[in-house]
Short mmCIF file of N, CA and C in Angstrom, two decimals:
data_model
loop_
_atom_site.label_atom_id
_atom_site.label_comp_id
_atom_site.label_asym_id
_atom_site.label_seq_id
_atom_site.Cartn_x
_atom_site.Cartn_y
_atom_site.Cartn_z
N MET A 9 14.62 -0.50 -6.13
CA MET A 9 13.20 -0.69 -6.02
C MET A 9 12.54 0.68 -5.98
N ILE A 10 11.41 0.77 -6.66
CA ILE A 10 10.66 2.02 -6.70
C ILE A 10 9.28 1.78 -6.08
N ILE A 11 8.91 2.65 -5.15
CA ILE A 11 7.61 2.55 -4.49
C ILE A 11 6.83 3.82 -4.78
N GLY A 12 5.63 3.66 -5.34
CA GLY A 12 4.74 4.78 -5.57
C GLY A 12 3.92 5.05 -4.32
N LEU A 13 3.87 6.30 -3.89
CA LEU A 13 3.10 6.70 -2.72
C LEU A 13 2.11 7.77 -3.17
N VAL A 14 0.83 7.47 -3.07
CA VAL A 14 -0.20 8.35 -3.59
C VAL A 14 -1.18 8.71 -2.49
N SER A 15 -1.26 10.00 -2.17
CA SER A 15 -2.25 10.48 -1.22
C SER A 15 -3.40 11.06 -2.03
N ILE A 16 -4.59 10.57 -1.77
CA ILE A 16 -5.77 10.97 -2.54
C ILE A 16 -6.69 11.74 -1.61
N SER A 17 -6.74 13.06 -1.82
CA SER A 17 -7.53 13.93 -0.95
C SER A 17 -7.83 15.23 -1.68
N ASP A 18 -9.11 15.54 -1.79
CA ASP A 18 -9.50 16.81 -2.41
C ASP A 18 -8.92 17.99 -1.63
N ARG A 19 -9.08 17.97 -0.31
CA ARG A 19 -8.66 19.11 0.50
C ARG A 19 -7.15 19.24 0.61
N ALA A 20 -6.43 18.13 0.81
CA ALA A 20 -4.96 18.22 0.89
C ALA A 20 -4.37 18.63 -0.45
N SER A 21 -4.92 18.10 -1.54
CA SER A 21 -4.38 18.46 -2.86
C SER A 21 -4.67 19.92 -3.21
N ALA A 22 -5.70 20.50 -2.59
CA ALA A 22 -6.03 21.91 -2.81
C ALA A 22 -5.31 22.82 -1.82
N GLY A 23 -4.52 22.25 -0.90
CA GLY A 23 -3.78 23.05 0.06
C GLY A 23 -4.57 23.49 1.28
N VAL A 24 -5.77 22.92 1.48
CA VAL A 24 -6.60 23.27 2.63
C VAL A 24 -5.94 22.79 3.93
N TYR A 25 -5.33 21.62 3.89
CA TYR A 25 -4.57 21.12 5.04
C TYR A 25 -3.39 20.31 4.52
N LYS A 26 -2.47 20.05 5.42
CA LYS A 26 -1.24 19.33 5.06
C LYS A 26 -1.51 17.83 4.98
N ASP A 27 -0.99 17.21 3.92
CA ASP A 27 -1.12 15.77 3.77
C ASP A 27 -0.30 15.06 4.84
N GLU A 28 -0.89 14.08 5.50
CA GLU A 28 -0.18 13.27 6.50
C GLU A 28 0.05 11.85 6.02
N GLY A 29 -0.62 11.43 4.93
CA GLY A 29 -0.52 10.06 4.46
C GLY A 29 0.84 9.70 3.91
N VAL A 30 1.35 10.48 2.97
CA VAL A 30 2.64 10.16 2.36
C VAL A 30 3.77 10.24 3.39
N PRO A 31 3.84 11.26 4.25
CA PRO A 31 4.89 11.25 5.26
C PRO A 31 4.82 10.02 6.18
N ALA A 32 3.62 9.60 6.55
CA ALA A 32 3.47 8.41 7.40
C ALA A 32 3.97 7.17 6.67
N LEU A 33 3.65 7.06 5.38
CA LEU A 33 4.11 5.92 4.60
C LEU A 33 5.63 5.90 4.49
N LYS A 34 6.23 7.05 4.18
CA LYS A 34 7.69 7.11 4.05
C LYS A 34 8.38 6.71 5.35
N GLU A 35 7.88 7.22 6.45
CA GLU A 35 8.48 6.92 7.75
C GLU A 35 8.39 5.42 8.05
N TRP A 36 7.22 4.84 7.83
CA TRP A 36 7.04 3.42 8.14
C TRP A 36 7.90 2.56 7.21
N LEU A 37 7.89 2.84 5.92
CA LEU A 37 8.68 2.05 4.97
C LEU A 37 10.18 2.15 5.27
N ALA A 38 10.64 3.32 5.67
CA ALA A 38 12.06 3.49 6.01
C ALA A 38 12.46 2.60 7.18
N SER A 39 11.54 2.39 8.11
CA SER A 39 11.84 1.52 9.26
C SER A 39 11.65 0.04 8.93
N ALA A 40 10.82 -0.27 7.95
CA ALA A 40 10.47 -1.67 7.69
C ALA A 40 11.31 -2.36 6.63
N ILE A 41 11.77 -1.64 5.61
CA ILE A 41 12.49 -2.28 4.51
C ILE A 41 13.99 -2.24 4.78
N ALA A 42 14.60 -3.43 4.85
CA ALA A 42 16.04 -3.54 5.10
C ALA A 42 16.84 -3.52 3.80
N ALA A 43 16.32 -4.13 2.77
CA ALA A 43 17.01 -4.20 1.46
C ALA A 43 15.97 -4.61 0.42
N PRO A 44 16.14 -4.24 -0.81
CA PRO A 44 17.18 -3.39 -1.38
C PRO A 44 16.88 -1.92 -1.09
N ALA A 45 17.82 -1.08 -1.48
CA ALA A 45 17.57 0.35 -1.36
C ALA A 45 16.34 0.68 -2.20
N TRP A 46 15.57 1.65 -1.77
CA TRP A 46 14.37 2.02 -2.51
C TRP A 46 14.27 3.53 -2.60
N ARG A 47 13.52 3.95 -3.58
CA ARG A 47 13.19 5.36 -3.72
C ARG A 47 11.70 5.45 -3.98
N ASP A 48 11.16 6.63 -3.74
CA ASP A 48 9.72 6.77 -3.91
C ASP A 48 9.39 7.74 -5.03
N GLU A 49 8.23 7.52 -5.58
CA GLU A 49 7.56 8.45 -6.52
C GLU A 49 6.29 8.86 -5.79
N THR A 50 6.19 10.11 -5.39
CA THR A 50 5.03 10.54 -4.61
C THR A 50 4.09 11.40 -5.43
N ARG A 51 2.82 11.29 -5.12
CA ARG A 51 1.80 12.09 -5.78
C ARG A 51 0.76 12.49 -4.73
N LEU A 52 0.27 13.71 -4.82
CA LEU A 52 -0.83 14.21 -4.01
C LEU A 52 -1.89 14.67 -4.99
N ILE A 53 -3.00 13.94 -5.04
CA ILE A 53 -4.00 14.18 -6.08
C ILE A 53 -5.41 14.28 -5.50
N ALA A 54 -6.29 14.87 -6.29
CA ALA A 54 -7.71 14.98 -5.90
C ALA A 54 -8.41 13.64 -6.07
N ASP A 55 -9.53 13.52 -5.40
CA ASP A 55 -10.34 12.30 -5.45
C ASP A 55 -11.22 12.31 -6.70
N GLU A 56 -10.57 12.16 -7.84
CA GLU A 56 -11.23 12.13 -9.15
C GLU A 56 -10.82 10.84 -9.84
N GLN A 57 -11.78 9.99 -10.18
CA GLN A 57 -11.45 8.68 -10.73
C GLN A 57 -10.51 8.74 -11.93
N PRO A 58 -10.73 9.60 -12.94
CA PRO A 58 -9.79 9.62 -14.07
C PRO A 58 -8.36 10.00 -13.66
N VAL A 59 -8.24 10.91 -12.69
CA VAL A 59 -6.92 11.33 -12.21
C VAL A 59 -6.23 10.18 -11.47
N ILE A 60 -6.99 9.47 -10.64
CA ILE A 60 -6.42 8.34 -9.90
C ILE A 60 -5.99 7.25 -10.88
N GLU A 61 -6.85 6.91 -11.82
CA GLU A 61 -6.50 5.88 -12.81
C GLU A 61 -5.24 6.26 -13.58
N ARG A 62 -5.19 7.50 -14.06
CA ARG A 62 -4.03 7.98 -14.82
C ARG A 62 -2.75 7.90 -13.97
N THR A 63 -2.86 8.28 -12.70
CA THR A 63 -1.71 8.27 -11.80
C THR A 63 -1.23 6.84 -11.56
N LEU A 64 -2.14 5.92 -11.30
CA LEU A 64 -1.76 4.52 -11.06
C LEU A 64 -1.11 3.91 -12.30
N LYS A 65 -1.66 4.20 -13.48
CA LYS A 65 -1.07 3.69 -14.73
C LYS A 65 0.33 4.26 -14.94
N GLU A 66 0.48 5.56 -14.69
CA GLU A 66 1.79 6.19 -14.86
C GLU A 66 2.83 5.54 -13.94
N LEU A 67 2.46 5.37 -12.66
CA LEU A 67 3.41 4.80 -11.70
C LEU A 67 3.76 3.35 -12.03
N ALA A 68 2.78 2.58 -12.46
CA ALA A 68 3.02 1.17 -12.79
C ALA A 68 3.72 1.01 -14.14
N ASP A 69 3.19 1.65 -15.16
CA ASP A 69 3.64 1.39 -16.53
C ASP A 69 4.84 2.23 -16.96
N GLU A 70 4.89 3.49 -16.53
CA GLU A 70 5.97 4.38 -16.98
C GLU A 70 7.10 4.49 -15.96
N LYS A 71 6.76 4.60 -14.69
CA LYS A 71 7.79 4.77 -13.66
C LYS A 71 8.34 3.44 -13.16
N GLY A 72 7.65 2.34 -13.45
CA GLY A 72 8.13 1.01 -13.05
C GLY A 72 8.08 0.73 -11.56
N CYS A 73 7.10 1.29 -10.88
CA CYS A 73 6.98 1.03 -9.43
C CYS A 73 6.63 -0.43 -9.19
N ASN A 74 7.34 -1.05 -8.27
CA ASN A 74 7.08 -2.43 -7.90
C ASN A 74 5.91 -2.52 -6.93
N LEU A 75 5.76 -1.48 -6.13
CA LEU A 75 4.71 -1.38 -5.13
C LEU A 75 4.14 0.02 -5.20
N ILE A 76 2.81 0.11 -5.18
CA ILE A 76 2.14 1.41 -5.16
C ILE A 76 1.16 1.38 -3.99
N LEU A 77 1.34 2.31 -3.06
CA LEU A 77 0.46 2.41 -1.90
C LEU A 77 -0.32 3.70 -1.98
N THR A 78 -1.64 3.58 -1.92
CA THR A 78 -2.49 4.76 -1.90
C THR A 78 -3.05 4.94 -0.50
N THR A 79 -3.40 6.16 -0.17
CA THR A 79 -4.05 6.44 1.09
C THR A 79 -5.15 7.45 0.83
N GLY A 80 -6.32 7.16 1.37
CA GLY A 80 -7.46 8.05 1.22
C GLY A 80 -8.44 7.63 0.13
N GLY A 81 -9.67 8.10 0.28
CA GLY A 81 -10.69 7.90 -0.74
C GLY A 81 -11.31 6.51 -0.79
N THR A 82 -11.31 5.79 0.37
CA THR A 82 -11.84 4.42 0.35
C THR A 82 -13.13 4.24 1.14
N GLY A 83 -13.72 5.34 1.58
CA GLY A 83 -14.97 5.25 2.34
C GLY A 83 -16.19 5.18 1.43
N PRO A 84 -17.38 5.31 2.01
CA PRO A 84 -18.61 5.22 1.24
C PRO A 84 -19.12 6.55 0.68
N ALA A 85 -18.45 7.66 0.97
CA ALA A 85 -18.92 8.97 0.50
C ALA A 85 -18.89 9.03 -1.03
N PRO A 86 -19.75 9.84 -1.61
CA PRO A 86 -19.80 9.93 -3.08
C PRO A 86 -18.45 10.26 -3.73
N ARG A 87 -17.60 11.06 -3.07
CA ARG A 87 -16.30 11.44 -3.66
C ARG A 87 -15.23 10.36 -3.47
N ASP A 88 -15.49 9.34 -2.67
CA ASP A 88 -14.50 8.28 -2.41
C ASP A 88 -14.53 7.27 -3.55
N VAL A 89 -13.59 7.43 -4.49
CA VAL A 89 -13.59 6.56 -5.68
C VAL A 89 -12.25 5.84 -5.89
N THR A 90 -11.40 5.82 -4.86
CA THR A 90 -10.11 5.14 -5.01
C THR A 90 -10.27 3.67 -5.36
N PRO A 91 -11.14 2.89 -4.70
CA PRO A 91 -11.26 1.48 -5.08
C PRO A 91 -11.74 1.29 -6.52
N GLU A 92 -12.68 2.11 -6.95
CA GLU A 92 -13.17 1.99 -8.33
C GLU A 92 -12.05 2.26 -9.33
N ALA A 93 -11.25 3.28 -9.07
CA ALA A 93 -10.13 3.60 -9.96
C ALA A 93 -9.09 2.49 -9.95
N THR A 94 -8.82 1.95 -8.78
CA THR A 94 -7.83 0.87 -8.65
C THR A 94 -8.30 -0.37 -9.39
N LEU A 95 -9.54 -0.74 -9.21
CA LEU A 95 -10.08 -1.92 -9.91
C LEU A 95 -10.10 -1.70 -11.42
N ALA A 96 -10.30 -0.47 -11.86
CA ALA A 96 -10.35 -0.17 -13.29
C ALA A 96 -9.01 -0.40 -13.98
N VAL A 97 -7.90 -0.30 -13.24
CA VAL A 97 -6.58 -0.50 -13.85
C VAL A 97 -6.01 -1.90 -13.57
N ALA A 98 -6.78 -2.73 -12.88
CA ALA A 98 -6.30 -4.03 -12.41
C ALA A 98 -6.24 -5.09 -13.51
N GLU A 99 -5.25 -5.96 -13.38
CA GLU A 99 -5.20 -7.20 -14.16
C GLU A 99 -5.62 -8.38 -13.30
N LYS A 100 -5.32 -8.32 -12.00
CA LYS A 100 -5.73 -9.34 -11.04
C LYS A 100 -6.12 -8.65 -9.74
N VAL A 101 -7.13 -9.18 -9.08
CA VAL A 101 -7.57 -8.65 -7.80
C VAL A 101 -7.01 -9.53 -6.68
N MET A 102 -6.55 -8.90 -5.60
CA MET A 102 -5.95 -9.60 -4.47
C MET A 102 -6.78 -9.30 -3.21
N PRO A 103 -7.95 -9.97 -3.05
CA PRO A 103 -8.89 -9.58 -2.00
C PRO A 103 -8.40 -9.78 -0.57
N GLY A 104 -7.45 -10.65 -0.34
CA GLY A 104 -6.98 -10.90 1.02
C GLY A 104 -6.41 -9.68 1.72
N PHE A 105 -5.78 -8.78 0.96
CA PHE A 105 -5.21 -7.58 1.57
C PHE A 105 -6.30 -6.71 2.21
N GLY A 106 -7.38 -6.43 1.48
CA GLY A 106 -8.47 -5.63 2.02
C GLY A 106 -9.16 -6.32 3.19
N GLU A 107 -9.33 -7.63 3.08
CA GLU A 107 -9.96 -8.38 4.16
C GLU A 107 -9.15 -8.26 5.45
N GLN A 108 -7.82 -8.40 5.35
CA GLN A 108 -6.99 -8.31 6.55
C GLN A 108 -6.95 -6.90 7.12
N MET A 109 -6.91 -5.89 6.25
CA MET A 109 -6.93 -4.51 6.77
C MET A 109 -8.20 -4.23 7.55
N ARG A 110 -9.33 -4.68 7.02
CA ARG A 110 -10.59 -4.46 7.74
C ARG A 110 -10.62 -5.25 9.04
N ALA A 111 -10.08 -6.47 9.04
CA ALA A 111 -10.05 -7.28 10.26
C ALA A 111 -9.24 -6.59 11.35
N ILE A 112 -8.10 -6.01 10.98
CA ILE A 112 -7.28 -5.29 11.96
C ILE A 112 -8.02 -4.04 12.45
N SER A 113 -8.54 -3.26 11.54
CA SER A 113 -9.20 -2.00 11.90
C SER A 113 -10.46 -2.21 12.74
N LEU A 114 -11.14 -3.33 12.54
CA LEU A 114 -12.36 -3.61 13.32
C LEU A 114 -12.06 -3.79 14.80
N ARG A 115 -10.83 -4.04 15.16
CA ARG A 115 -10.45 -4.16 16.57
C ARG A 115 -10.48 -2.80 17.27
N PHE A 116 -10.48 -1.73 16.47
CA PHE A 116 -10.42 -0.38 17.03
C PHE A 116 -11.70 0.40 16.83
N VAL A 117 -12.32 0.27 15.66
CA VAL A 117 -13.53 1.04 15.37
C VAL A 117 -14.54 0.19 14.60
N PRO A 118 -15.82 0.25 15.00
CA PRO A 118 -16.82 -0.53 14.29
C PRO A 118 -17.07 -0.03 12.87
N THR A 119 -16.68 1.21 12.59
CA THR A 119 -16.88 1.75 11.24
C THR A 119 -15.87 1.21 10.22
N ALA A 120 -14.95 0.35 10.65
CA ALA A 120 -14.01 -0.26 9.70
C ALA A 120 -14.75 -1.07 8.63
N ILE A 121 -15.96 -1.49 8.92
CA ILE A 121 -16.72 -2.24 7.91
C ILE A 121 -17.13 -1.35 6.75
N LEU A 122 -17.01 -0.04 6.92
CA LEU A 122 -17.32 0.90 5.84
C LEU A 122 -16.15 1.09 4.89
N SER A 123 -15.00 0.58 5.26
CA SER A 123 -13.79 0.75 4.46
C SER A 123 -13.83 -0.18 3.25
N ARG A 124 -13.38 0.35 2.11
CA ARG A 124 -13.46 -0.43 0.87
C ARG A 124 -12.09 -0.63 0.23
N GLN A 125 -11.03 -0.75 1.04
CA GLN A 125 -9.70 -0.93 0.49
C GLN A 125 -9.63 -2.18 -0.38
N VAL A 126 -8.90 -2.05 -1.49
CA VAL A 126 -8.66 -3.18 -2.37
C VAL A 126 -7.16 -3.23 -2.68
N ALA A 127 -6.73 -4.37 -3.21
CA ALA A 127 -5.36 -4.52 -3.70
C ALA A 127 -5.44 -5.25 -5.03
N VAL A 128 -4.56 -4.86 -5.95
CA VAL A 128 -4.58 -5.45 -7.29
C VAL A 128 -3.15 -5.59 -7.82
N ILE A 129 -3.05 -6.36 -8.86
CA ILE A 129 -1.81 -6.48 -9.62
C ILE A 129 -2.03 -5.80 -10.97
N ARG A 130 -1.06 -5.01 -11.38
CA ARG A 130 -1.03 -4.46 -12.73
C ARG A 130 0.39 -4.66 -13.23
N GLY A 131 0.58 -5.55 -14.19
CA GLY A 131 1.91 -5.85 -14.68
C GLY A 131 2.78 -6.38 -13.56
N LYS A 132 3.88 -5.70 -13.30
CA LYS A 132 4.80 -6.09 -12.21
C LYS A 132 4.65 -5.18 -11.01
N SER A 133 3.45 -4.60 -10.85
CA SER A 133 3.18 -3.70 -9.73
C SER A 133 2.07 -4.26 -8.86
N LEU A 134 2.31 -4.21 -7.55
CA LEU A 134 1.27 -4.50 -6.57
C LEU A 134 0.75 -3.15 -6.10
N ILE A 135 -0.57 -2.94 -6.23
CA ILE A 135 -1.20 -1.68 -5.84
C ILE A 135 -2.12 -1.98 -4.66
N ILE A 136 -1.93 -1.25 -3.56
CA ILE A 136 -2.73 -1.47 -2.35
C ILE A 136 -3.32 -0.15 -1.89
N ASN A 137 -4.64 -0.13 -1.66
CA ASN A 137 -5.31 1.03 -1.06
C ASN A 137 -5.25 0.88 0.46
N LEU A 138 -4.66 1.85 1.12
CA LEU A 138 -4.54 1.84 2.57
C LEU A 138 -5.54 2.83 3.18
N PRO A 139 -5.75 2.72 4.50
CA PRO A 139 -6.58 3.71 5.17
C PRO A 139 -5.94 5.10 5.08
N GLY A 140 -6.68 6.12 5.48
CA GLY A 140 -6.18 7.48 5.36
C GLY A 140 -5.44 8.01 6.58
N GLN A 141 -5.68 7.47 7.76
CA GLN A 141 -5.07 7.99 8.98
C GLN A 141 -3.71 7.34 9.25
N PRO A 142 -2.69 8.13 9.62
CA PRO A 142 -1.36 7.57 9.87
C PRO A 142 -1.36 6.40 10.85
N LYS A 143 -2.13 6.47 11.94
CA LYS A 143 -2.18 5.37 12.91
C LYS A 143 -2.73 4.11 12.25
N SER A 144 -3.77 4.24 11.46
CA SER A 144 -4.36 3.09 10.78
C SER A 144 -3.44 2.54 9.70
N ILE A 145 -2.71 3.41 9.03
CA ILE A 145 -1.74 2.97 8.03
C ILE A 145 -0.71 2.05 8.70
N ARG A 146 -0.15 2.52 9.81
CA ARG A 146 0.86 1.75 10.52
C ARG A 146 0.29 0.42 11.02
N GLU A 147 -0.89 0.45 11.62
CA GLU A 147 -1.49 -0.77 12.17
C GLU A 147 -1.76 -1.81 11.08
N THR A 148 -2.28 -1.38 9.95
CA THR A 148 -2.61 -2.35 8.90
C THR A 148 -1.36 -2.88 8.20
N LEU A 149 -0.34 -2.04 8.05
CA LEU A 149 0.90 -2.52 7.43
C LEU A 149 1.67 -3.43 8.39
N GLN A 150 1.83 -3.01 9.61
CA GLN A 150 2.69 -3.70 10.58
C GLN A 150 1.98 -4.82 11.31
N GLY A 151 0.69 -4.65 11.57
CA GLY A 151 -0.05 -5.66 12.31
C GLY A 151 -0.06 -5.39 13.80
N LEU A 152 -0.65 -6.31 14.51
CA LEU A 152 -0.80 -6.25 15.96
C LEU A 152 -0.16 -7.50 16.55
N PRO A 153 0.05 -7.55 17.86
CA PRO A 153 0.70 -8.74 18.43
C PRO A 153 0.03 -10.06 18.05
N ASP A 154 -1.28 -10.05 17.88
CA ASP A 154 -1.98 -11.29 17.55
C ASP A 154 -2.62 -11.29 16.16
N ALA A 155 -2.23 -10.34 15.32
CA ALA A 155 -2.80 -10.27 13.96
C ALA A 155 -1.73 -9.74 13.00
N PRO A 156 -1.32 -10.55 12.04
CA PRO A 156 -0.28 -10.08 11.12
C PRO A 156 -0.78 -8.94 10.24
N GLY A 157 0.11 -7.99 10.02
CA GLY A 157 -0.20 -6.90 9.11
C GLY A 157 -0.04 -7.36 7.67
N ILE A 158 -0.52 -6.56 6.75
CA ILE A 158 -0.49 -6.97 5.36
C ILE A 158 0.90 -6.95 4.75
N PHE A 159 1.82 -6.13 5.31
CA PHE A 159 3.14 -6.04 4.69
C PHE A 159 3.92 -7.34 4.79
N ALA A 160 3.56 -8.21 5.73
CA ALA A 160 4.24 -9.51 5.85
C ALA A 160 4.13 -10.31 4.55
N ALA A 161 3.06 -10.10 3.79
CA ALA A 161 2.85 -10.82 2.53
C ALA A 161 3.34 -10.07 1.30
N VAL A 162 3.65 -8.79 1.44
CA VAL A 162 4.02 -7.97 0.29
C VAL A 162 5.31 -8.45 -0.39
N PRO A 163 6.41 -8.70 0.34
CA PRO A 163 7.64 -9.11 -0.36
C PRO A 163 7.46 -10.37 -1.22
N TYR A 164 6.78 -11.38 -0.70
CA TYR A 164 6.60 -12.61 -1.47
C TYR A 164 5.69 -12.37 -2.67
N CYS A 165 4.66 -11.55 -2.51
CA CYS A 165 3.79 -11.21 -3.63
C CYS A 165 4.62 -10.54 -4.73
N ILE A 166 5.49 -9.62 -4.34
CA ILE A 166 6.33 -8.93 -5.32
C ILE A 166 7.30 -9.91 -5.98
N ASP A 167 7.83 -10.88 -5.22
CA ASP A 167 8.64 -11.95 -5.83
C ASP A 167 7.85 -12.63 -6.94
N LEU A 168 6.63 -13.01 -6.62
CA LEU A 168 5.82 -13.81 -7.55
C LEU A 168 5.45 -13.07 -8.82
N ILE A 169 5.42 -11.74 -8.78
CA ILE A 169 5.08 -10.98 -9.99
C ILE A 169 6.32 -10.45 -10.71
N GLY A 170 7.50 -10.89 -10.26
CA GLY A 170 8.72 -10.55 -10.98
C GLY A 170 9.46 -9.34 -10.49
N GLY A 171 9.18 -8.91 -9.26
CA GLY A 171 9.87 -7.74 -8.71
C GLY A 171 11.10 -8.12 -7.91
N PRO A 172 11.74 -7.14 -7.28
CA PRO A 172 12.96 -7.39 -6.50
C PRO A 172 12.67 -8.15 -5.21
N TYR A 173 13.70 -8.81 -4.71
CA TYR A 173 13.62 -9.56 -3.45
C TYR A 173 13.75 -8.57 -2.29
N ILE A 174 12.67 -8.40 -1.54
CA ILE A 174 12.63 -7.42 -0.45
C ILE A 174 12.90 -8.12 0.88
N GLU A 175 13.85 -7.55 1.62
CA GLU A 175 14.10 -8.01 2.98
C GLU A 175 13.55 -6.96 3.94
N THR A 176 12.98 -7.42 5.04
CA THR A 176 12.40 -6.50 6.01
C THR A 176 13.20 -6.47 7.30
N ASN A 177 13.02 -5.39 8.04
CA ASN A 177 13.56 -5.27 9.38
C ASN A 177 12.60 -6.05 10.27
N GLU A 178 13.02 -7.20 10.75
CA GLU A 178 12.11 -8.10 11.47
C GLU A 178 11.63 -7.56 12.81
N THR A 179 12.27 -6.50 13.33
CA THR A 179 11.74 -5.90 14.55
C THR A 179 10.50 -5.06 14.25
N VAL A 180 10.30 -4.73 12.98
CA VAL A 180 9.12 -3.96 12.57
C VAL A 180 8.08 -4.91 11.98
N VAL A 181 8.49 -5.69 10.99
CA VAL A 181 7.59 -6.65 10.35
C VAL A 181 8.43 -7.76 9.74
N LYS A 182 8.00 -8.98 9.95
CA LYS A 182 8.73 -10.12 9.39
C LYS A 182 8.03 -10.58 8.12
N ALA A 183 8.77 -10.52 7.01
CA ALA A 183 8.21 -10.99 5.73
C ALA A 183 8.03 -12.49 5.78
N PHE A 184 6.92 -12.96 5.25
CA PHE A 184 6.69 -14.40 5.17
C PHE A 184 6.96 -14.87 3.75
N ARG A 185 7.76 -15.92 3.65
CA ARG A 185 7.97 -16.62 2.39
C ARG A 185 8.05 -18.11 2.71
N PRO A 186 7.55 -18.96 1.82
CA PRO A 186 7.78 -20.39 2.04
C PRO A 186 9.28 -20.66 2.01
N LYS A 187 9.71 -21.71 2.67
CA LYS A 187 11.15 -22.02 2.73
C LYS A 187 11.79 -22.08 1.36
N SER A 188 11.08 -22.60 0.39
CA SER A 188 11.64 -22.74 -0.97
C SER A 188 11.89 -21.40 -1.65
N ALA A 189 11.30 -20.32 -1.13
CA ALA A 189 11.45 -19.00 -1.75
C ALA A 189 12.40 -18.08 -0.97
N GLN A 190 12.94 -18.59 0.15
CA GLN A 190 13.82 -17.76 0.98
C GLN A 190 15.25 -17.78 0.44
N ARG A 191 15.92 -16.63 0.57
CA ARG A 191 17.32 -16.49 0.18
C ARG A 191 18.12 -16.14 1.45
N PRO A 192 19.43 -16.38 1.41
CA PRO A 192 20.23 -15.94 2.56
C PRO A 192 20.13 -14.42 2.69
N LYS A 193 20.17 -13.93 3.92
CA LYS A 193 20.08 -12.49 4.16
C LYS A 193 21.29 -11.78 3.57
N SER A 194 21.06 -10.59 3.00
CA SER A 194 22.17 -9.79 2.47
C SER A 194 22.92 -9.16 3.64
N LYS A 195 24.16 -8.84 3.38
CA LYS A 195 24.99 -8.28 4.47
C LYS A 195 25.11 -6.81 4.38
#
């Protein structure tokens, strides 16, 4: 399985500060995915719509990423164009992912309503825009005791679009699949 990890930040891509998004994603995914083995394709890019679109197309169409997670560029500022770029490369829009991320984040900050994360399907790739802060990335992926995180739905979504069967470490996040779609756990 190949996972694209894209940090979108003008300042981090220019070397003004160190990117924290991709390291946070790698750490969380390493704890959450039990099988199959996965590798990542990482990118650190500026908040430029043509660059983001080109990167998402490359990861989906050329690199064959089953899952592409972006971080950054989802606010209301003029330079925040990640959702526009993501929607521009979409074949199908998956609004529930953004709705759930905002619902989780609203428990912590009222400004979560300013977040414009989206998720889409392109071919056999699920592309999800995540928040930019490592704490928010973890909360939205993993969830809270009384609110499921979005990653619980990711493995089944990837099944449905023709990707590999992903098993999760249930102490981190339990993947949801209907009984008819469940397989025996790998050893």
